[in-house]
Every structure is written in C-alpha cells, then in structure tokens.
Short mmCIF file of C-alpha atoms and ligand atoms in Angstrom, two decimals:
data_model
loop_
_atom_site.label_atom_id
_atom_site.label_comp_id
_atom_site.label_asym_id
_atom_site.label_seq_id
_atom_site.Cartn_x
_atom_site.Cartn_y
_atom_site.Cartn_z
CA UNK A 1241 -16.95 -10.47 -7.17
CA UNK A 1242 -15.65 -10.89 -10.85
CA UNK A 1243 -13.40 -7.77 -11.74
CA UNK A 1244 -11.89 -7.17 -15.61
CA UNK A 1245 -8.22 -5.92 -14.45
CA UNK A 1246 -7.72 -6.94 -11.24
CA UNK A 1247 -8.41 -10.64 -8.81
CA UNK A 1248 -9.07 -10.05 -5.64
CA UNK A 1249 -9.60 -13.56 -3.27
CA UNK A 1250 -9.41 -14.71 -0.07
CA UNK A 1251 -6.71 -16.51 1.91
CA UNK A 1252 -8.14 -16.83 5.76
CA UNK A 1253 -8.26 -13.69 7.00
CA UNK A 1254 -6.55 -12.20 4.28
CA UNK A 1255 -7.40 -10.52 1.08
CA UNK A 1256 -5.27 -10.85 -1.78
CA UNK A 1257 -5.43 -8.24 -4.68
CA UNK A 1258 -3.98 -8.66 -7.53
CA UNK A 1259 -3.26 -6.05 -10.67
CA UNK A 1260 -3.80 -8.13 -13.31
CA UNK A 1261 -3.10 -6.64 -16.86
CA UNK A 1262 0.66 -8.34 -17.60
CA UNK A 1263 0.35 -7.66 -21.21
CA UNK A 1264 0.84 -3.79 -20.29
CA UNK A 1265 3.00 -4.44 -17.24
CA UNK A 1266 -0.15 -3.86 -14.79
CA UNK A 1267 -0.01 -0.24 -16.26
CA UNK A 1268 -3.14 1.72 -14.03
CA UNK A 1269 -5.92 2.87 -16.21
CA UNK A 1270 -9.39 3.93 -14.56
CA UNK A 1271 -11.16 0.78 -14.99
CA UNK A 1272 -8.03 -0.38 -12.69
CA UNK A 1273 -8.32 2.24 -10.55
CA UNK A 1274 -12.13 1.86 -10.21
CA UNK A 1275 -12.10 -1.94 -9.53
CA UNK A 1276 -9.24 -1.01 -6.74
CA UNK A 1277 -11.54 0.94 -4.92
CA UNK A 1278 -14.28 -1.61 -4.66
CA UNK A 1279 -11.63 -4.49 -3.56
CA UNK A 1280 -10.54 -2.29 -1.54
CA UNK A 1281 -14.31 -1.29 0.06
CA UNK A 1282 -15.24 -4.92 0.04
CA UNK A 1283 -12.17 -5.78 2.14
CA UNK A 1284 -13.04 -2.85 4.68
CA UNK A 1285 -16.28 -3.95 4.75
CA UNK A 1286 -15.54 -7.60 5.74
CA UNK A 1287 -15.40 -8.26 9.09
CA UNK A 1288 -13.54 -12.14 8.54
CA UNK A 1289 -10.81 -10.01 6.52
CA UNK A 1290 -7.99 -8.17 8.72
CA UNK A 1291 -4.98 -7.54 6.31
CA UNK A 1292 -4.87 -7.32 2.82
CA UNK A 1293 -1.93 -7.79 0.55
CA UNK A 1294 -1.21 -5.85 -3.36
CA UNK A 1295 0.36 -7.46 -6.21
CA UNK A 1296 1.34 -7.50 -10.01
CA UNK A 1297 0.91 -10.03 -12.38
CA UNK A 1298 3.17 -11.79 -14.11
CA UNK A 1299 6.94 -11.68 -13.40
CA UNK A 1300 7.87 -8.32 -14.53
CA UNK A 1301 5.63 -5.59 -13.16
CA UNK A 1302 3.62 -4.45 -9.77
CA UNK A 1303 2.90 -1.64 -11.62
CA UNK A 1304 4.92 0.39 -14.61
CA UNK A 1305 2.00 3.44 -13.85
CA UNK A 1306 -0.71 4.95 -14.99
CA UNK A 1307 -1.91 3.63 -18.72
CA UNK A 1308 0.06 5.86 -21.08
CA UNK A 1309 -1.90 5.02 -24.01
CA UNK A 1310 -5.05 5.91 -22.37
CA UNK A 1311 -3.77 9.69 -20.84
CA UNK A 1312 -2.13 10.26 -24.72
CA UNK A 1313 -5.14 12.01 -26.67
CA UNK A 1314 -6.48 13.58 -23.56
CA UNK A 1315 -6.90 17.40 -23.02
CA UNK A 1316 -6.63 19.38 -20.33
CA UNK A 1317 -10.28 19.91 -20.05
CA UNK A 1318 -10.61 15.95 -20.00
CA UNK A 1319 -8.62 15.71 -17.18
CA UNK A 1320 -10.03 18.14 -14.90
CA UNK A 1321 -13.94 17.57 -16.35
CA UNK A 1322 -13.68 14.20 -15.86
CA UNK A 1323 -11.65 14.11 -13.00
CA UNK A 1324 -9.66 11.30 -13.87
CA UNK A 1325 -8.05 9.42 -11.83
CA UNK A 1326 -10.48 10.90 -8.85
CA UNK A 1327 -10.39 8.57 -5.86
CA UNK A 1328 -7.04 6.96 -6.22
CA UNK A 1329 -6.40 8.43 -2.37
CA UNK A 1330 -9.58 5.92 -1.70
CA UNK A 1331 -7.03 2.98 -1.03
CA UNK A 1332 -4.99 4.80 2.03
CA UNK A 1333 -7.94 7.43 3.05
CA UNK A 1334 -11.09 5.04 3.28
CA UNK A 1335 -8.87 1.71 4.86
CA UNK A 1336 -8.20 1.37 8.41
CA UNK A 1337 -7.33 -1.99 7.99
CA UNK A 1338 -4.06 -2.39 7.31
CA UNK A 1339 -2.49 -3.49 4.02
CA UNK A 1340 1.19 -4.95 2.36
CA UNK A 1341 2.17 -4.02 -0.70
CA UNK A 1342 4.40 -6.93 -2.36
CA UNK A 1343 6.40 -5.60 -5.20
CA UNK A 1344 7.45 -7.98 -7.86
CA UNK A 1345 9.45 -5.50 -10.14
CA UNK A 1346 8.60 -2.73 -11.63
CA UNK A 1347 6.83 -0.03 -9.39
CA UNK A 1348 7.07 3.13 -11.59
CA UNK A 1349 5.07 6.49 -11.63
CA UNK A 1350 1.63 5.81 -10.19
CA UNK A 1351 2.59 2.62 -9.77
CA UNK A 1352 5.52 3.29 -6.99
CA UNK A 1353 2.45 5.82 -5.66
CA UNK A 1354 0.27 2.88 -5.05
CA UNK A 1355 3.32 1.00 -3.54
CA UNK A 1356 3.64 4.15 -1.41
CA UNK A 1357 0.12 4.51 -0.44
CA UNK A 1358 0.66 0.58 1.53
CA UNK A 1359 1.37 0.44 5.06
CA UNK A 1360 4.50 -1.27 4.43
CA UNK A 1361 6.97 -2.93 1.00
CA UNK A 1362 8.06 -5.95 0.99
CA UNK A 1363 9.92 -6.03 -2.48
CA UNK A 1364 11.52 -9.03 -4.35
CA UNK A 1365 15.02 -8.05 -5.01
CA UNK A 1366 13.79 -7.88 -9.11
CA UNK A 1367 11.50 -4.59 -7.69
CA UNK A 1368 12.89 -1.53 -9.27
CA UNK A 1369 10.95 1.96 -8.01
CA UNK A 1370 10.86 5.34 -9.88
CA UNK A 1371 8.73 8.63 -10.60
CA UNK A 1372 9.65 8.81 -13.94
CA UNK A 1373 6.74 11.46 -14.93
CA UNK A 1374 9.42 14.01 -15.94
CA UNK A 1375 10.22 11.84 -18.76
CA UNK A 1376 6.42 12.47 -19.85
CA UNK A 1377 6.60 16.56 -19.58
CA UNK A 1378 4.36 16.06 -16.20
CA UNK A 1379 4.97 15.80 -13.10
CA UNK A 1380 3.79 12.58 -10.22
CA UNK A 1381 0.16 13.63 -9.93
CA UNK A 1382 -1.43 10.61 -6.89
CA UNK A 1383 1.32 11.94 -3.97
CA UNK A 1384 4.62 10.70 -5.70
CA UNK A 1385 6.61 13.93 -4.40
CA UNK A 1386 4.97 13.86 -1.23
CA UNK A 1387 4.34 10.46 -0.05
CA UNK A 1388 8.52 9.60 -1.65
CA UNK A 1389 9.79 12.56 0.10
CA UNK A 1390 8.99 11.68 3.39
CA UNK A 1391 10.10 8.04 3.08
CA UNK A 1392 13.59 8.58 1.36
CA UNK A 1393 14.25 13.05 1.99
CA UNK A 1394 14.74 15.33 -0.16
CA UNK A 1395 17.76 14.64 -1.91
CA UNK A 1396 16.73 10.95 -2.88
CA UNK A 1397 13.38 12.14 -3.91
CA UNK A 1398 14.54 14.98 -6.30
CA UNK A 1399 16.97 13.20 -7.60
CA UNK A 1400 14.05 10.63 -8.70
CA UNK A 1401 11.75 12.79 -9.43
CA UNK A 1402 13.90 15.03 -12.00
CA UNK A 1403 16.24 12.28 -13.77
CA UNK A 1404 13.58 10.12 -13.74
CA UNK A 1405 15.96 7.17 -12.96
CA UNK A 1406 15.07 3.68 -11.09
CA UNK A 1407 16.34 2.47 -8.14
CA UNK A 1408 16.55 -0.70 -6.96
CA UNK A 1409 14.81 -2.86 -4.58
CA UNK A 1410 18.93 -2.23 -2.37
CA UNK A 1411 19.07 1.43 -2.80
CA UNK A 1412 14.86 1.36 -2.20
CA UNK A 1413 15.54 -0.46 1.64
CA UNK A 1414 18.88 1.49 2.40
CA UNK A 1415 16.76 4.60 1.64
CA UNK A 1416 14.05 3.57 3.75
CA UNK A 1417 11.18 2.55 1.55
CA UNK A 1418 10.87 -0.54 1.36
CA UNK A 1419 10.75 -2.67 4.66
CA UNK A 1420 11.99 -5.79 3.14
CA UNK A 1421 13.62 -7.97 0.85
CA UNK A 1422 12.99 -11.27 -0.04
CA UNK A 1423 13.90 -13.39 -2.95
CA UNK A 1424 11.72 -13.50 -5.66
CA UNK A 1425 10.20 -16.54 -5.65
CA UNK A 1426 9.72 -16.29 -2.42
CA UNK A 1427 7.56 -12.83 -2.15
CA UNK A 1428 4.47 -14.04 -2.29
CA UNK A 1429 4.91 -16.74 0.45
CA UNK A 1430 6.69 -13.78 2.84
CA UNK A 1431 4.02 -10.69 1.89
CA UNK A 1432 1.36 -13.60 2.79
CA UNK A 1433 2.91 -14.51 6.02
CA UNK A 1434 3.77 -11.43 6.89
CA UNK A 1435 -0.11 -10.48 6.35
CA UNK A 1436 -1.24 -13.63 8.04
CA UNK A 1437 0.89 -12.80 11.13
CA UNK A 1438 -1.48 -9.09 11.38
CA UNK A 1439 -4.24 -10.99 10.69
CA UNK A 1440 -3.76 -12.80 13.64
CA UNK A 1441 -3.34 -10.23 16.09
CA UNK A 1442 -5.93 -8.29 17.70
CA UNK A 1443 -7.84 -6.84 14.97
CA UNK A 1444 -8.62 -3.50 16.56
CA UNK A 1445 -5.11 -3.04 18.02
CA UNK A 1446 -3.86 -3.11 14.61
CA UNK A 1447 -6.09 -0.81 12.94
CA UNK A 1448 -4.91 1.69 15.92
CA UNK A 1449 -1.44 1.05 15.47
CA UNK A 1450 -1.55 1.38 11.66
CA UNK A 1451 -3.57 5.02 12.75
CA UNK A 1452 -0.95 6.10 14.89
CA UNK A 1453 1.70 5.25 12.70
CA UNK A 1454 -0.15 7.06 10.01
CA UNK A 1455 -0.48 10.46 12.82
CA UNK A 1456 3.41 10.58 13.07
CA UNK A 1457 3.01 12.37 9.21
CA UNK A 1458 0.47 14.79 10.28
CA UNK A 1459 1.22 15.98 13.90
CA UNK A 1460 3.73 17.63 16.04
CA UNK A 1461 5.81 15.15 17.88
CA UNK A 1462 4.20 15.83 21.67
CA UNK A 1463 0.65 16.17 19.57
CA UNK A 1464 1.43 12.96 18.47
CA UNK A 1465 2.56 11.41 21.65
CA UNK A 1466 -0.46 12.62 23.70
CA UNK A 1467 -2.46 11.18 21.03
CA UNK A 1468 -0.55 8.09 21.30
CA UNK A 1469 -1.11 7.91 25.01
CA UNK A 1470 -4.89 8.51 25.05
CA UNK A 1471 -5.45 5.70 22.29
CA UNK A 1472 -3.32 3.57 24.76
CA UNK A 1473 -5.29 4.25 27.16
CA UNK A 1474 -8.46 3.69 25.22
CA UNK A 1475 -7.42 0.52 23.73
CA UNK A 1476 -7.01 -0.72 27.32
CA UNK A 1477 -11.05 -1.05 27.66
CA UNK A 1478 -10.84 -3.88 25.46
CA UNK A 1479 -12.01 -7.20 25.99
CA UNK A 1480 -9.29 -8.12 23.85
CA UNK A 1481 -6.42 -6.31 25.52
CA UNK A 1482 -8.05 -8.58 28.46
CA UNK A 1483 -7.72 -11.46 26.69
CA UNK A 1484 -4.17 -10.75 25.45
CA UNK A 1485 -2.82 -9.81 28.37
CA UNK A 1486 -4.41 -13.25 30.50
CA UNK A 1487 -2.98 -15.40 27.61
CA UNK A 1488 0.52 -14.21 28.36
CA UNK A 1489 0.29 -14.75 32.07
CA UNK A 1490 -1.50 -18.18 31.32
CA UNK A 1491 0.64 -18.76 28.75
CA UNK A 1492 -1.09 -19.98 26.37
CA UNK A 1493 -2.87 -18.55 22.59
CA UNK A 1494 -5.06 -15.72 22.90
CA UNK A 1495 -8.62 -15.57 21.14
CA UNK A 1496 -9.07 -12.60 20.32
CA UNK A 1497 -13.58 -11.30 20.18
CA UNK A 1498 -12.40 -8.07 17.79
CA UNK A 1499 -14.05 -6.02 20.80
N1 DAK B 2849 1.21 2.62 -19.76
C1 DAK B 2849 0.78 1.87 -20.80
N2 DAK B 2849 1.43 0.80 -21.26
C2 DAK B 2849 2.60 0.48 -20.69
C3 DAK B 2849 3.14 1.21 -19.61
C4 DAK B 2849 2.37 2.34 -19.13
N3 DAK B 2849 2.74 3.08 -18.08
N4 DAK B 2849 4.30 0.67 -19.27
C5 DAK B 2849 4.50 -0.38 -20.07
N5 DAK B 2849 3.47 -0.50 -20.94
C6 DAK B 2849 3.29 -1.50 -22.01
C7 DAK B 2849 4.20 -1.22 -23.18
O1 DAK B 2849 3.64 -0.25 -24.02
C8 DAK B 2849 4.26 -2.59 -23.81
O2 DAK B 2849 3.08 -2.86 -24.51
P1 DAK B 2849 3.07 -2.99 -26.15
O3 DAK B 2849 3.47 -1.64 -26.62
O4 DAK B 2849 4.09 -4.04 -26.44
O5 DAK B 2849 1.67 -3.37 -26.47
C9 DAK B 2849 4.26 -3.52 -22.62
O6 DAK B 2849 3.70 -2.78 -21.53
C10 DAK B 2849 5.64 -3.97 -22.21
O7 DAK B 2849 6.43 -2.82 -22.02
P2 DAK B 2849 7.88 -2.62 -22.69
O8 DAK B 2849 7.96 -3.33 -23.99
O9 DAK B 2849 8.16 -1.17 -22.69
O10 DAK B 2849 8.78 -3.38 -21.64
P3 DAK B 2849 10.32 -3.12 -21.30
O11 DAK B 2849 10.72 -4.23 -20.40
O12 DAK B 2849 11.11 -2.85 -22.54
O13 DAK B 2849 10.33 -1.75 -20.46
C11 DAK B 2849 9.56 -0.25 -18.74
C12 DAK B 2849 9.73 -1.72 -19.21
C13 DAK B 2849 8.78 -0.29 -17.42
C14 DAK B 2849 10.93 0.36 -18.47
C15 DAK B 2849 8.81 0.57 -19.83
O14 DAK B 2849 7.66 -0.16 -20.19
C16 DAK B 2849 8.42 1.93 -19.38
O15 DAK B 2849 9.24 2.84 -19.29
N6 DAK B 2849 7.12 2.11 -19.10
C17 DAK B 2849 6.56 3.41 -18.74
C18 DAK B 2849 6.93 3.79 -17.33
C19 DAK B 2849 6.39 5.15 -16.97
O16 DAK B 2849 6.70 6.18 -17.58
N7 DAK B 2849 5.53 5.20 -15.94
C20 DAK B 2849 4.93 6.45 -15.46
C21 DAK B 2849 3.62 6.66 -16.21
S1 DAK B 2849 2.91 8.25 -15.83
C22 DAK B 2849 -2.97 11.45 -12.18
C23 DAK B 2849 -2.34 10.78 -11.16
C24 DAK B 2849 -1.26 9.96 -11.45
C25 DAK B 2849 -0.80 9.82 -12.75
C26 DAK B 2849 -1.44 10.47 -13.75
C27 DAK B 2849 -2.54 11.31 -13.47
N8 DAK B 2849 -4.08 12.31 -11.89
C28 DAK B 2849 -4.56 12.37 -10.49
C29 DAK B 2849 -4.68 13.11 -12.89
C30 DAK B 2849 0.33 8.94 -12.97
C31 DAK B 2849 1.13 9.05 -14.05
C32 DAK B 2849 2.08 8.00 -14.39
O17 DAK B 2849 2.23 6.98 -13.73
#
C-alpha cells in the first residue's frame, strides 16, 4: 500500500512503520494520523505479521508532535466538529499484536504520546521526550498526562507537563519509560531484533501477554491476578503450548501452528 507521510514494509514477520515527513521533524498532522491507522489495521489484519516496529525519519525526530502549522488557524468549533485528531487511540485500542516503538530523537507532545501508546521504547541515546503543550496555552490532548503519569509518577510527569522541559533518553530509562538504550546507529538493528525475537514466539502467547500486561493499568491487583491465572489456564489448550513445551523436553526448535 503506497501512503503520502508514512512507509510501512515488511521484514519477515515484522512490520516496519515509518513517520516519514523529516522536513517537519515527523510533526503528526491528520493525513499522518489517518495513514497510521490503516498501517496499523493492515498489520492486525495480517496473519504472516506478529510484531510491528514505529519510527521517524531522518536523524533528528520520531516525532516533534502534532503539526503546529496545521492546528494554528483552527477554532474551537473546528476541533470538536471535525473531531480532529479522532482515532489516534486506534493504534493501542484496535492492536493486539504487539508493537516497539524505536525512538530516534525527538519524541515531543503527541509525538512522546504515540511513543507512549507502544508496548515498549527502545530509544537511541539522541531520543529526547517531552509534553511541551503548555508552551502552546493547551494542554497534552491523545493521553500525555495519563499514559506519562503512570510510567514515570506524578512528580516526573508534572514537572514535564508544566515546564514543558525535555528529558533525555538517561533520565527517560531511570524514570521508567523507556525500556532501553542503544546507540544510535544501532536502533534500528536492536528495535528490529528485538521485534524479530516476538515474532518468533508463539504468536497467540504474545498477544495474551501483551493483554495482561496491558490489565495491570485497569484492574485491582487480585482482579488482575485471577485474570492472569484463568488466561494461563486457557492458553494451556493450545496446540502451541504443546508444541513449546515438547520442544524443550526434546530439545530442540519449536514450530509454532498460531493455534
Ligand atoms: N509542528 C509543525 N512543524 C514542526 C513541529 C511541529 N510540532 N516541530 C517542528 N516543526 C518544523 C519546524 O517548523 C521547522 O520547519 P520550517 O519552519 O523550517 O519549515 C522544522 O520542523 C525543523 O524544526 P526546527 O527548525 O524548529 O528545529 P530545531 O532543531 O531548531 O528545534 C524542536 C527542534 C523539536 C525543539 C522544535 O522544532 C520544537 O519545539 N518543535 C515543536 C515541539 C512541540 O511543541 N510539540 C508539541 C506540539 S502540540 C489532540 C491531541 C493531541 C494533540 C493535539 C490535539 N486532539 C485529540 C484534539 C497534540 C498536540 C501537540 O503535540
């Protein structure tokens, strides 16, 4: 599928997406946002794809937010009428596959929300993260405050949130938001291999594991461990928990059937 502002090809069994407007540091507008949701529905949809991995252009940007220069002349009434920026959630509410988000440098305003809405970070030690909306008289508007505040607490996330000030991809791990750091000319190669290394594991073990990591946000803590058990238990019917649990006693590869 040819998009305008974003590639999206295959490697194996994994899809790489990439943001691809450099010239305005992969800024978000809704022809972005739009072609994001169909990469992302064509990945879900493909059943030789398993893990998908997010990018920026260029060697500055994953994403410095949503397009200024298209939100400058719009009214209120624009907003809400035509309900810009609708379906952004698309990306973590419509994929239960699961997906890496490789930050290259800057991830700022929607841009560190996309970031946010991946499973995991890997971030080249260039990535720099911030909400600075404030800076804009508004406020982060696709889960900014919500999805930062539960990954770094409160006092990291207000203090982003109202000085507007970026942190780096050290301060971004030590707080707990990013899950790695490579160098950065080597992100690509470790995002990829980090993606190829899901993609190669039971494909319906990982969309459960992604699902129960996702439940920990949304459930008490015994909810979430009853939950936890059942889908264990469930997951046991599989013909490839059969298969994986044979290959270890034979020692030897499993093949997973994605059944
Ligand atoms: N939008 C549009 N263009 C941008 C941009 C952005 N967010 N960020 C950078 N660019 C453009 C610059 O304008 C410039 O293009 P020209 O003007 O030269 O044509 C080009 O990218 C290179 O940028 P700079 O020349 O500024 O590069 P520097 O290295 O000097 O600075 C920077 C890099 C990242 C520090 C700086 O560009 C910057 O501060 N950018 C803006 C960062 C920012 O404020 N981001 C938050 C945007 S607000 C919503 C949901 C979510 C949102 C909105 C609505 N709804 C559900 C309704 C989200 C809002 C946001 O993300």
């Amino acid at each position: 599928m040819a998009y305008e502002t974003i590639t999206s090809e295959t490697q194996g069994a994994v899809t790489l997406i990439t943001l691809n407007r450099p010239e305005a540091l992969n800024a978000l507008n809704s022809t972005v946002l739009g072609e994001l949701q169909q990469a992302f529905a064509a990945f879900e949809a493909d059943n030789s794809q398993h893990c998908a991995v997010v990018t920026g252009s260029g060697d500055k940007a994953f994403a410095a937010g949503a397009d200024i220069k298209e939100m400058v002349d719009k009214q209120a009434a624009d907003f809400f009428l035509e309900d810009f920026f609708a379906g952004w959630n698309d990306m973590t509410a419509k994929t239960r596959k699961p997906w890496i988000a490789a930050v290259n440098g800057f991830a700022l305003g929607g841009g560190c929300e996309l970031a946010m809405m991946a499973d995991f970070i890997v971030a080249s030690e260039n990535a720099r993260f911030g909400q600075p909306e404030i800076k804009l008289g508004v406020a982060p508007g696709m889960g900014g405050s919500q999805r930062l505040t539960r990954a770094v607490g409160k006092s990291k996330a207000m203090d982003l949130c109202l000085t507007g000030r970026m942190m780096d991809a050290e301060e971004a791990e030590r707080a707990g938001l990013v899950s790695r750091i490579v160098p950065h000319d080597q992100l690509m190669d470790e995002a990829m291999k980090a993606a190829q290394a899901i993609a190669g594991m039971a494909p319906m073990a990982a969309m459960v594991n992604k699902e129960l990591v996702d439940a920990a946000y949304e459930t008490t803590l015994q909810q979430g461990m009853l939950h936890e058990r059942r889908v264990f238990q469930i997951l046991t019917a599989t013909e490839d928990r059969k298969e994986g649990m044979a290959a270890f006693v034979e020692k030897r590869e499993a093949n997973w059937k994605g059944r």
